[in-house]
Amino acid sequence: MTLSTIVDWFLSFITAIMNVILTPIDILIGNYLPSISQALTKINLLFEFISQSLSWVVSITGLSSYALSLIVLYFIFKLTIPLQVYVFKFILKWYRKLVP
Amino acid sequence: MVVILKWKKYLIFLITFLTSFLVIDEIHAQTTIPITTYSNSYYYYDEWLALRENDGYTTYHNEIFDYKNIDSNTGNVNFERLFNYGILENDTNYIFYKSESYNPNASQRNNWTGWFVVSKNNVNYFYMDSFLKNSTTMGIRVIISTQEIIIDKTTNLPILTDNSTSGFWKQQDNYFDYYNDNDYKNAWNTNRIRQNYFTNYNVMYSDNTIFAENNSFTAPNISITYSDFNFNVSFDIIDNSKYVYAYRLGNNSNWTTYTFGYDQNSFNVPVASNDTLYVEVIDSETLEVVRSATYSLSTLTPTITITPTESTDNYVSLRITFGVIDYDSYDYYLKSATDSVWTYLYSTDSSDNNFDITFTENNTLYVRIVDKSDESNIVAAATYTITTITEESTFFDSDETNFHGLSSIISFPIRFIRRIVSSTCTPLNLPIPYTGETIQLPCFYSIYQSIGNGALLSIYQLITDGVISYYVILNFLSLIKNMRDPDNDKIEVFEL
């Protein structure tokens, strides 16, 4: 399992959860507010173009996938530590309450 | 902890740079030609020496130097090996020579006549040791192949060099050029000493006609063959000082001269189109073309061959080889399955029919050659599908397809990060306003990969990986340290 696979799985997981939550709202907007839906689509197209260009810009740096994954993984770890600690403590607290 | 961090810092840098040097060293590794030296510590009495001609000059000092040793006291005849190289063989051209007594003691070294003759490529080479006999009555009997030559030395010969240096003389016109062994091995024409025996000294040999015969004019013959996109041009006589060897391809009006190095008698001219090769041998003194030859190639046809040159889990490098490169008649294109437009292929080097491309994701490559006068006429086409790159997780791929609506905008940062990590670079297609055309910018990975067969990229990535790893580990350890510090309230502290 490579670094990029770990990062990719994590990001995919987050994305999937977000899609599950937001898809009903998307459907509502698409059905009842079509103009806003079109505007959102235009914004998305811009983002998509930026997103596609990003891989090209990254290729200029010549960095390996290992180095890129390491950087991303590090920042994910660093920026989500409070969340991780909170979840861990929450689980621990729950467990202690369950244990007689 | 600080000590550990510093230790890691130096270790990572050390490993990174040592590995870099190893890679660089491997790239610049060169083959060295072994140089064999021989010893002079032999006593010669009355001897016949036999010299065998080898095929090439790489072992020109490794000829057999067997000799018949006649002990002046006992009259016994012994065959001893002077330089310990092999034995006499059948069907081999040997040159025998006779020398007089030799004693390696310094006081008697003037009695040494250490010279002998070898004939190669119809040119006589005179190998000499440092000293020549001062006697004016010595006769040297030389047999070259089947021709017996009696040579009478009628006068003193000059001391050539110091005692320890050995070299040989090469007869050229009316001159004898002295080549030091090492100079000869390193470069054919450098550091030579040219001496005119016939003007500065008395005539060396009584029978000069022998040399005149051997030195009769024979222009080098040219042989041209074609194989695997290369013309091979060879000559039977190599003499950089006497001849200029020149060639040109029909599509190039400029002649290129070729100077042969040590142990060379041929060179290759790469060709990728149905071209004509012109070769000339020019006399360097008279500038007269003494030999010429041409070879017209007509067998190349527009074909496409795609072969993988490197395949890893992350990328696959492909080499596209066109059967013929003719930019006047054909246009060459490629595109991948993910590209919307065809990319025009062109190389300033028309003799290079190879194009390399690297894919970092599974894809299909389409290559085609079209008629320049009729773009709808596809002359040749080829397809190559890559399936060996390790697939990324496909369990959660919905973010790529669902790019509309609110969820897509909110999940854009996540997609943005995924794009960085995925390292799947696709060429950037930019529409040109008011023209309806699209310009395609290729990925820099493929450009970097084409420099030095990816060696530069590998070294660069090796170094950057090391430096980034170092800083990430450093910051990671620093993060752990801060977590253990209860006074630091940046993040929540474990209190289990």
mmCIF file of C-alpha atoms in Angstrom, chain A residues 4-99:
data_model
loop_
_atom_site.group_PDB
_atom_site.id
_atom_site.type_symbol
_atom_site.label_atom_id
_atom_site.label_comp_id
_atom_site.label_asym_id
_atom_site.label_seq_id
_atom_site.Cartn_x
_atom_site.Cartn_y
_atom_site.Cartn_z
ATOM 1 C CA SER A 4 -0.809 7.982 -2.215
ATOM 2 C CA THR A 5 -3.239 5.089 -1.810
ATOM 3 C CA ILE A 6 -3.730 5.910 1.873
ATOM 4 C CA VAL A 7 -4.270 9.594 1.144
ATOM 5 C CA ASP A 8 -6.519 8.844 -1.769
ATOM 6 C CA TRP A 9 -8.667 6.456 0.224
ATOM 7 C CA PHE A 10 -9.034 8.971 3.033
ATOM 8 C CA LEU A 11 -10.022 11.781 0.692
ATOM 9 C CA SER A 12 -12.391 9.536 -1.211
ATOM 10 C CA PHE A 13 -14.049 8.555 2.040
ATOM 11 C CA ILE A 14 -14.611 12.180 3.023
ATOM 12 C CA THR A 15 -15.907 12.981 -0.459
ATOM 13 C CA ALA A 16 -18.312 10.058 -0.419
ATOM 14 C CA ILE A 17 -19.745 11.118 2.936
ATOM 15 C CA MET A 18 -20.160 14.684 1.696
ATOM 16 C CA ASN A 19 -21.923 13.454 -1.436
ATOM 17 C CA VAL A 20 -24.348 11.380 0.613
ATOM 18 C CA ILE A 21 -25.234 14.414 2.736
ATOM 19 C CA LEU A 22 -25.374 16.999 -0.047
ATOM 20 C CA THR A 23 -26.931 15.073 -2.939
ATOM 21 C CA PRO A 24 -30.542 15.597 -1.707
ATOM 22 C CA ILE A 25 -29.850 19.339 -1.477
ATOM 23 C CA ASP A 26 -28.415 19.238 -5.010
ATOM 24 C CA ILE A 27 -31.568 17.537 -6.247
ATOM 25 C CA LEU A 28 -33.750 20.106 -4.545
ATOM 26 C CA ILE A 29 -31.796 23.004 -6.050
ATOM 27 C CA GLY A 30 -31.747 21.364 -9.477
ATOM 28 C CA ASN A 31 -35.517 20.809 -9.455
ATOM 29 C CA TYR A 32 -36.812 23.954 -7.829
ATOM 30 C CA LEU A 33 -34.091 26.575 -8.408
ATOM 31 C CA PRO A 34 -32.779 25.812 -11.920
ATOM 32 C CA SER A 35 -31.105 29.223 -12.385
ATOM 33 C CA ILE A 36 -29.045 28.784 -9.232
ATOM 34 C CA SER A 37 -28.255 25.272 -10.357
ATOM 35 C CA GLN A 38 -26.890 26.613 -13.663
ATOM 36 C CA ALA A 39 -24.824 29.217 -11.846
ATOM 37 C CA LEU A 40 -23.412 26.537 -9.568
ATOM 38 C CA THR A 41 -22.588 24.405 -12.598
ATOM 39 C CA LYS A 42 -20.666 27.304 -14.171
ATOM 40 C CA ILE A 43 -18.691 27.737 -10.967
ATOM 41 C CA ASN A 44 -18.034 24.028 -10.991
ATOM 42 C CA LEU A 45 -16.748 24.126 -14.539
ATOM 43 C CA LEU A 46 -14.292 26.816 -13.519
ATOM 44 C CA PHE A 47 -13.184 24.739 -10.556
ATOM 45 C CA GLU A 48 -12.899 21.705 -12.767
ATOM 46 C CA PHE A 49 -10.685 23.587 -15.185
ATOM 47 C CA ILE A 50 -8.497 24.756 -12.305
ATOM 48 C CA SER A 51 -8.431 21.238 -10.969
ATOM 49 C CA GLN A 52 -7.360 19.819 -14.329
ATOM 50 C CA SER A 53 -4.707 22.488 -14.756
ATOM 51 C CA LEU A 54 -3.365 21.720 -11.321
ATOM 52 C CA SER A 55 -1.890 18.374 -12.334
ATOM 53 C CA TRP A 56 -0.160 20.133 -15.207
ATOM 54 C CA VAL A 57 1.194 22.821 -12.877
ATOM 55 C CA VAL A 58 2.345 20.163 -10.423
ATOM 56 C CA SER A 59 4.158 18.405 -13.260
ATOM 57 C CA ILE A 60 6.307 21.534 -13.680
ATOM 58 C CA THR A 61 7.779 20.942 -10.235
ATOM 59 C CA GLY A 62 8.854 17.452 -11.286
ATOM 60 C CA LEU A 63 8.207 16.146 -7.781
ATOM 61 C CA SER A 64 7.571 12.445 -7.413
ATOM 62 C CA SER A 65 4.204 11.086 -6.313
ATOM 63 C CA TYR A 66 5.920 9.927 -3.139
ATOM 64 C CA ALA A 67 6.965 13.462 -2.212
ATOM 65 C CA LEU A 68 3.549 14.918 -3.034
ATOM 66 C CA SER A 69 1.759 12.252 -1.019
ATOM 67 C CA LEU A 70 4.070 12.808 1.915
ATOM 68 C CA ILE A 71 3.366 16.533 1.945
ATOM 69 C CA VAL A 72 -0.392 16.044 1.722
ATOM 70 C CA LEU A 73 -0.411 13.275 4.320
ATOM 71 C CA TYR A 74 1.602 15.384 6.693
ATOM 72 C CA PHE A 75 -0.774 18.333 6.455
ATOM 73 C CA ILE A 76 -3.800 16.098 6.773
ATOM 74 C CA PHE A 77 -2.323 14.645 9.915
ATOM 75 C CA LYS A 78 -1.315 18.024 11.313
ATOM 76 C CA LEU A 79 -4.573 19.798 10.598
ATOM 77 C CA THR A 80 -6.852 17.010 11.777
ATOM 78 C CA ILE A 81 -5.086 16.178 15.020
ATOM 79 C CA PRO A 82 -7.592 18.112 17.193
ATOM 80 C CA LEU A 83 -10.398 16.197 15.507
ATOM 81 C CA GLN A 84 -8.638 12.902 15.924
ATOM 82 C CA VAL A 85 -7.914 13.538 19.580
ATOM 83 C CA TYR A 86 -11.478 14.599 20.186
ATOM 84 C CA VAL A 87 -12.878 11.492 18.492
ATOM 85 C CA PHE A 88 -10.482 9.268 20.369
ATOM 86 C CA LYS A 89 -11.436 10.795 23.691
ATOM 87 C CA PHE A 90 -15.099 10.616 22.813
ATOM 88 C CA ILE A 91 -14.833 6.926 22.048
ATOM 89 C CA LEU A 92 -12.863 6.356 25.224
ATOM 90 C CA LYS A 93 -15.431 8.218 27.282
ATOM 91 C CA TRP A 94 -18.231 6.219 25.720
ATOM 92 C CA TYR A 95 -16.388 3.004 26.365
ATOM 93 C CA ARG A 96 -15.868 3.882 30.037
ATOM 94 C CA LYS A 97 -19.553 4.588 30.466
ATOM 95 C CA LEU A 98 -20.452 1.270 28.916
ATOM 96 C CA VAL A 99 -18.062 -0.684 31.056
#
